[in-house]
GROMACS .gro file of C-alpha atoms in nm:
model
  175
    1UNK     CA    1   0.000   0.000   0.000
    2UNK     CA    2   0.142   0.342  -0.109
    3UNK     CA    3   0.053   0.634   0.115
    4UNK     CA    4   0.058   1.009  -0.062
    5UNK     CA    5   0.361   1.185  -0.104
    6UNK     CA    6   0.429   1.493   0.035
    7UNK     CA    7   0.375   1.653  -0.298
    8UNK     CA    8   0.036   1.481  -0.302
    9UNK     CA    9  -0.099   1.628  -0.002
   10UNK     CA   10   0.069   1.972  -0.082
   11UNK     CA   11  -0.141   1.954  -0.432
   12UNK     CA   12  -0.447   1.821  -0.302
   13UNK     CA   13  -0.680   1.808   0.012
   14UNK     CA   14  -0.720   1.475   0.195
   15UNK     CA   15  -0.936   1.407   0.512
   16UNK     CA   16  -0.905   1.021   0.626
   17UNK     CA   17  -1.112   0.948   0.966
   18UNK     CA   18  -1.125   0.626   1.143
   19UNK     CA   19  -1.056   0.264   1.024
   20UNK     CA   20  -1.002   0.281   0.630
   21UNK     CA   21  -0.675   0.190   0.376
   22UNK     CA   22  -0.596   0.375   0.058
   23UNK     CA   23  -0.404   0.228  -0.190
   24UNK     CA   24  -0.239   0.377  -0.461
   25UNK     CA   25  -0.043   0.248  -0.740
   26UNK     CA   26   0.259   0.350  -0.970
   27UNK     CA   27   0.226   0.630  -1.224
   28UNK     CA   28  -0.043   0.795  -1.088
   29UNK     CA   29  -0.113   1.135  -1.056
   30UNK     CA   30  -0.381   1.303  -0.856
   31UNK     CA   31  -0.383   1.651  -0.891
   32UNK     CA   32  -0.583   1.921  -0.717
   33UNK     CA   33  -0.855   1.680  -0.587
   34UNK     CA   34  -1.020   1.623  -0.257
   35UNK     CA   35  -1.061   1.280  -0.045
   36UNK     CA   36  -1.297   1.233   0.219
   37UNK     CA   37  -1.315   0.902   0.438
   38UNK     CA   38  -1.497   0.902   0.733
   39UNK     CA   39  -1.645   0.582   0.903
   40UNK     CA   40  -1.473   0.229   0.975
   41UNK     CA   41  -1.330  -0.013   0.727
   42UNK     CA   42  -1.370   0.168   0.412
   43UNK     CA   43  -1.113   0.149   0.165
   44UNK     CA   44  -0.997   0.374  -0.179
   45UNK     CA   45  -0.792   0.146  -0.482
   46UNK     CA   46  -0.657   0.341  -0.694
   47UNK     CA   47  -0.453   0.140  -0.969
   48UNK     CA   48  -0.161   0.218  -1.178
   49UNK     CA   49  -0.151   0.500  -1.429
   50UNK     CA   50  -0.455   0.671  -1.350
   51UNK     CA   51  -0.525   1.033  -1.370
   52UNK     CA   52  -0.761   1.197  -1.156
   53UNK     CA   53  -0.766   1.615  -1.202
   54UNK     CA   54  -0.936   1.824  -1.002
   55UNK     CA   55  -1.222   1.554  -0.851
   56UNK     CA   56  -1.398   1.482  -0.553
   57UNK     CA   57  -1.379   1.154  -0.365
   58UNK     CA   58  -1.620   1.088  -0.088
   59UNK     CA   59  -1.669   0.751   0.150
   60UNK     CA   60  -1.905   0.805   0.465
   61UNK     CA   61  -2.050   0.509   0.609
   62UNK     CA   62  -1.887   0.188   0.707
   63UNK     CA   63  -1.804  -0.090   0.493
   64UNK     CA   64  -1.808   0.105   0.181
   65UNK     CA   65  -1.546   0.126  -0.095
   66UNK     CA   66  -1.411   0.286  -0.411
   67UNK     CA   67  -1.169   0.108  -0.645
   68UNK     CA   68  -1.055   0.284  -0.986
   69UNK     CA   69  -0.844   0.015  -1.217
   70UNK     CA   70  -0.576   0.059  -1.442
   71UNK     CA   71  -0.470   0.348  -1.710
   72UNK     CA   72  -0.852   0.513  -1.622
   73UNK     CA   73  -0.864   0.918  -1.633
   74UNK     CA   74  -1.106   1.062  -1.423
   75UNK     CA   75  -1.169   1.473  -1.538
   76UNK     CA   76  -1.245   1.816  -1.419
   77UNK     CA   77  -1.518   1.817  -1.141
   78UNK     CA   78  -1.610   1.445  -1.151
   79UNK     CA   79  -1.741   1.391  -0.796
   80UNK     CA   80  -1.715   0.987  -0.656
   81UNK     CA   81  -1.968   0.912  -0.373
   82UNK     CA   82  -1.989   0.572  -0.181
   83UNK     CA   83  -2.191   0.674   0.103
   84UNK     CA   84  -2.410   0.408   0.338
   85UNK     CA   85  -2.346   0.083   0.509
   86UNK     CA   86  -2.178  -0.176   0.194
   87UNK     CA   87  -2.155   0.037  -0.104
   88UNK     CA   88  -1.926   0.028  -0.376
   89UNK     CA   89  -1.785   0.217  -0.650
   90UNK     CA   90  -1.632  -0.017  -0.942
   91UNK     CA   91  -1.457   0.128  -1.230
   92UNK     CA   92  -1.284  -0.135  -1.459
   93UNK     CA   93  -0.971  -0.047  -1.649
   94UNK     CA   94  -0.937   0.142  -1.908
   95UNK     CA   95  -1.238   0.408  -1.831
   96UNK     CA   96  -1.249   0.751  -1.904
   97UNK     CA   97  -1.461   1.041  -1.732
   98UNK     CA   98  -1.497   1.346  -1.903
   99UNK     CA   99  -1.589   1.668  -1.671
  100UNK     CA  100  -1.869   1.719  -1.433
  101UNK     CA  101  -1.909   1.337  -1.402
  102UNK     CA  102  -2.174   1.231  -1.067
  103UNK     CA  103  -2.106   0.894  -0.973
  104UNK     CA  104  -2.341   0.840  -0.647
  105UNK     CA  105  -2.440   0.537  -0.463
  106UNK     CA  106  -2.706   0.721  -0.228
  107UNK     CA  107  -2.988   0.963  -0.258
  108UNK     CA  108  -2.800   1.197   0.019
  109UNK     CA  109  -3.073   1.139   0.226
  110UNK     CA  110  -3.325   0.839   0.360
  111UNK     CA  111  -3.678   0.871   0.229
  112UNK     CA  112  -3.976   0.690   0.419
  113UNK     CA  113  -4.317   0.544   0.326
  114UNK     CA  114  -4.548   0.380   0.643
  115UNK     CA  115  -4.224   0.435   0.851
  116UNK     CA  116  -3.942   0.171   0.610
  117UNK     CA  117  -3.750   0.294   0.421
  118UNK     CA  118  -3.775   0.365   0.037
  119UNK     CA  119  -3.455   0.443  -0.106
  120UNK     CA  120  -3.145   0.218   0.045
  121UNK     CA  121  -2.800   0.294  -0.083
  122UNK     CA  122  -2.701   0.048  -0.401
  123UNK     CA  123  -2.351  -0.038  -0.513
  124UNK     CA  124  -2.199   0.079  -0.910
  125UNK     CA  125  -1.999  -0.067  -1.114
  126UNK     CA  126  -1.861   0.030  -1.461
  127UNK     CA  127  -1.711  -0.218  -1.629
  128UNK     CA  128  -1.400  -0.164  -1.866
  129UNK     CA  129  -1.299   0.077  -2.195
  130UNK     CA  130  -1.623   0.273  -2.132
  131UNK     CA  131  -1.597   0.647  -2.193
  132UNK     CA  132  -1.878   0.906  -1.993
  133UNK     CA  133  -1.871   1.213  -2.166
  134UNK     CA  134  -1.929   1.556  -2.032
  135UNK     CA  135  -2.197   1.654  -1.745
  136UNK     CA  136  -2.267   1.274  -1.652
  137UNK     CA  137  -2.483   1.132  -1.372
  138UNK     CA  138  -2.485   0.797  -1.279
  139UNK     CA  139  -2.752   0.655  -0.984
  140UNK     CA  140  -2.728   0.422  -0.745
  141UNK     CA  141  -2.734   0.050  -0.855
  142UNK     CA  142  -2.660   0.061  -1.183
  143UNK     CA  143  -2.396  -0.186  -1.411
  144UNK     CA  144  -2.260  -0.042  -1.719
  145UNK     CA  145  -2.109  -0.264  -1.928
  146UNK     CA  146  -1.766  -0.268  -2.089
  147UNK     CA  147  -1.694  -0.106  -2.390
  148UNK     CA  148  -1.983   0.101  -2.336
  149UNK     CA  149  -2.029   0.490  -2.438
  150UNK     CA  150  -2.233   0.750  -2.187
  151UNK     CA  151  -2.351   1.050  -2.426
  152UNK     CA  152  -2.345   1.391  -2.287
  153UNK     CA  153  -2.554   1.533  -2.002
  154UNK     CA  154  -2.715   1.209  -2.001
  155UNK     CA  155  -2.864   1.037  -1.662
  156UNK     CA  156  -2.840   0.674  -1.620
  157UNK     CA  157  -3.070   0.538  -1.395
  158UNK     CA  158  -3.053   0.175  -1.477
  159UNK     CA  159  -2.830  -0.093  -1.599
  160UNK     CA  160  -2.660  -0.072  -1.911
  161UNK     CA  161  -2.546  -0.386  -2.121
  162UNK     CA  162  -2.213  -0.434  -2.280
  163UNK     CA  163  -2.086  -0.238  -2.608
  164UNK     CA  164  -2.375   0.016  -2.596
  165UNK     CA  165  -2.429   0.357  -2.659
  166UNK     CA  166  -2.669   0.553  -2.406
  167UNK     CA  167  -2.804   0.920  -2.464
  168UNK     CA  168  -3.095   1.142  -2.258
  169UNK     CA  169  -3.218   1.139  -1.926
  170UNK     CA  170  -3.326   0.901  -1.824
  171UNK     CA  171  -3.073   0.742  -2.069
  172UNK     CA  172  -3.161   0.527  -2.354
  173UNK     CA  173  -2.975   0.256  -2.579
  174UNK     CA  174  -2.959   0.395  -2.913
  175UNK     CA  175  -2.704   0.156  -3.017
   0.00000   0.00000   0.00000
């Protein structure tokens, strides 16, 4: 397990409370982004040769994770949220976010009907060589499959299969 340079956390903010790891691997640069882990045994992968510019990373809860693969860029403004109890973020090699990219595992906030709750926190996972373009959301629960392209401003609310391209919001295959 790497821990950040001194350079790193000169460059960019990072707040790590309680039990959680971060790994980091070679050739990566982080620049001007923020980390926040707060809750017990969470953990943020980050593989080798992945660029992540000017992003926010946020784990609150316990048992939650983020991992980013392999040679994956992650742009301008791309905000990474694995909030709950169990949640995950999964991002396959190979990926690339464009700016303004929402990747969010919970609503922000519970939501009851007849006193149970409505909306529980669901885990992502992106699969690998998919591209998101520009001003992005993706909800919670939702698969994307590899090799699959995100059109712009487009919300994806459910799963997406393999080799696809999705547009509109809620997004659509259109092929």
């Amino acid at each position: 397990m790497n821990k950040f340079s001194i350079i790193q956390r000169l460059r960019n903010k990072i707040r790590i409370k309680d039990n959680s790891n971060i790994s980091i691997g070679i050739n990566t640069k982080i620049v001007k982004s923020k980390f926040y882990i707060k809750g017990n045994n969470n953990s943020l992968t980050i593989g080798d040769n992945v660029i992540i510019r000017n992003s926010n990373i946020e784990i609150v809860g316990n048992n939650c994770s983020i991992h980013i693969d392999n040679n994956c860029m992650i742009g301008d403004n791309c905000y990474l949220s694995a909030k709950e109890q169990n949640t995950k973020i999964t991002i396959g090699k190979d990926c690339g976010f464009s700016r303004n990219v929402n990747v969010m595992t919970s609503d922000g906030h519970p939501v009851f009907k007849n006193k149970l709750r409505i909306n529980e926190a669901k885990s992502i996972h992106f699969g690998t060589h998919i591209w998101i373009a520009d001003n992005v959301t993706i909800l919670k629960g939702v698969n994307i499959g590899d090799g699959s392209v995100i059109g712009i401003n487009s919300t994806v609310t459910k799963d997406i299969q393999s080799n696809s391209i999705v547009v509109g919001n809620p997004a659509k295959i259109i092929k």
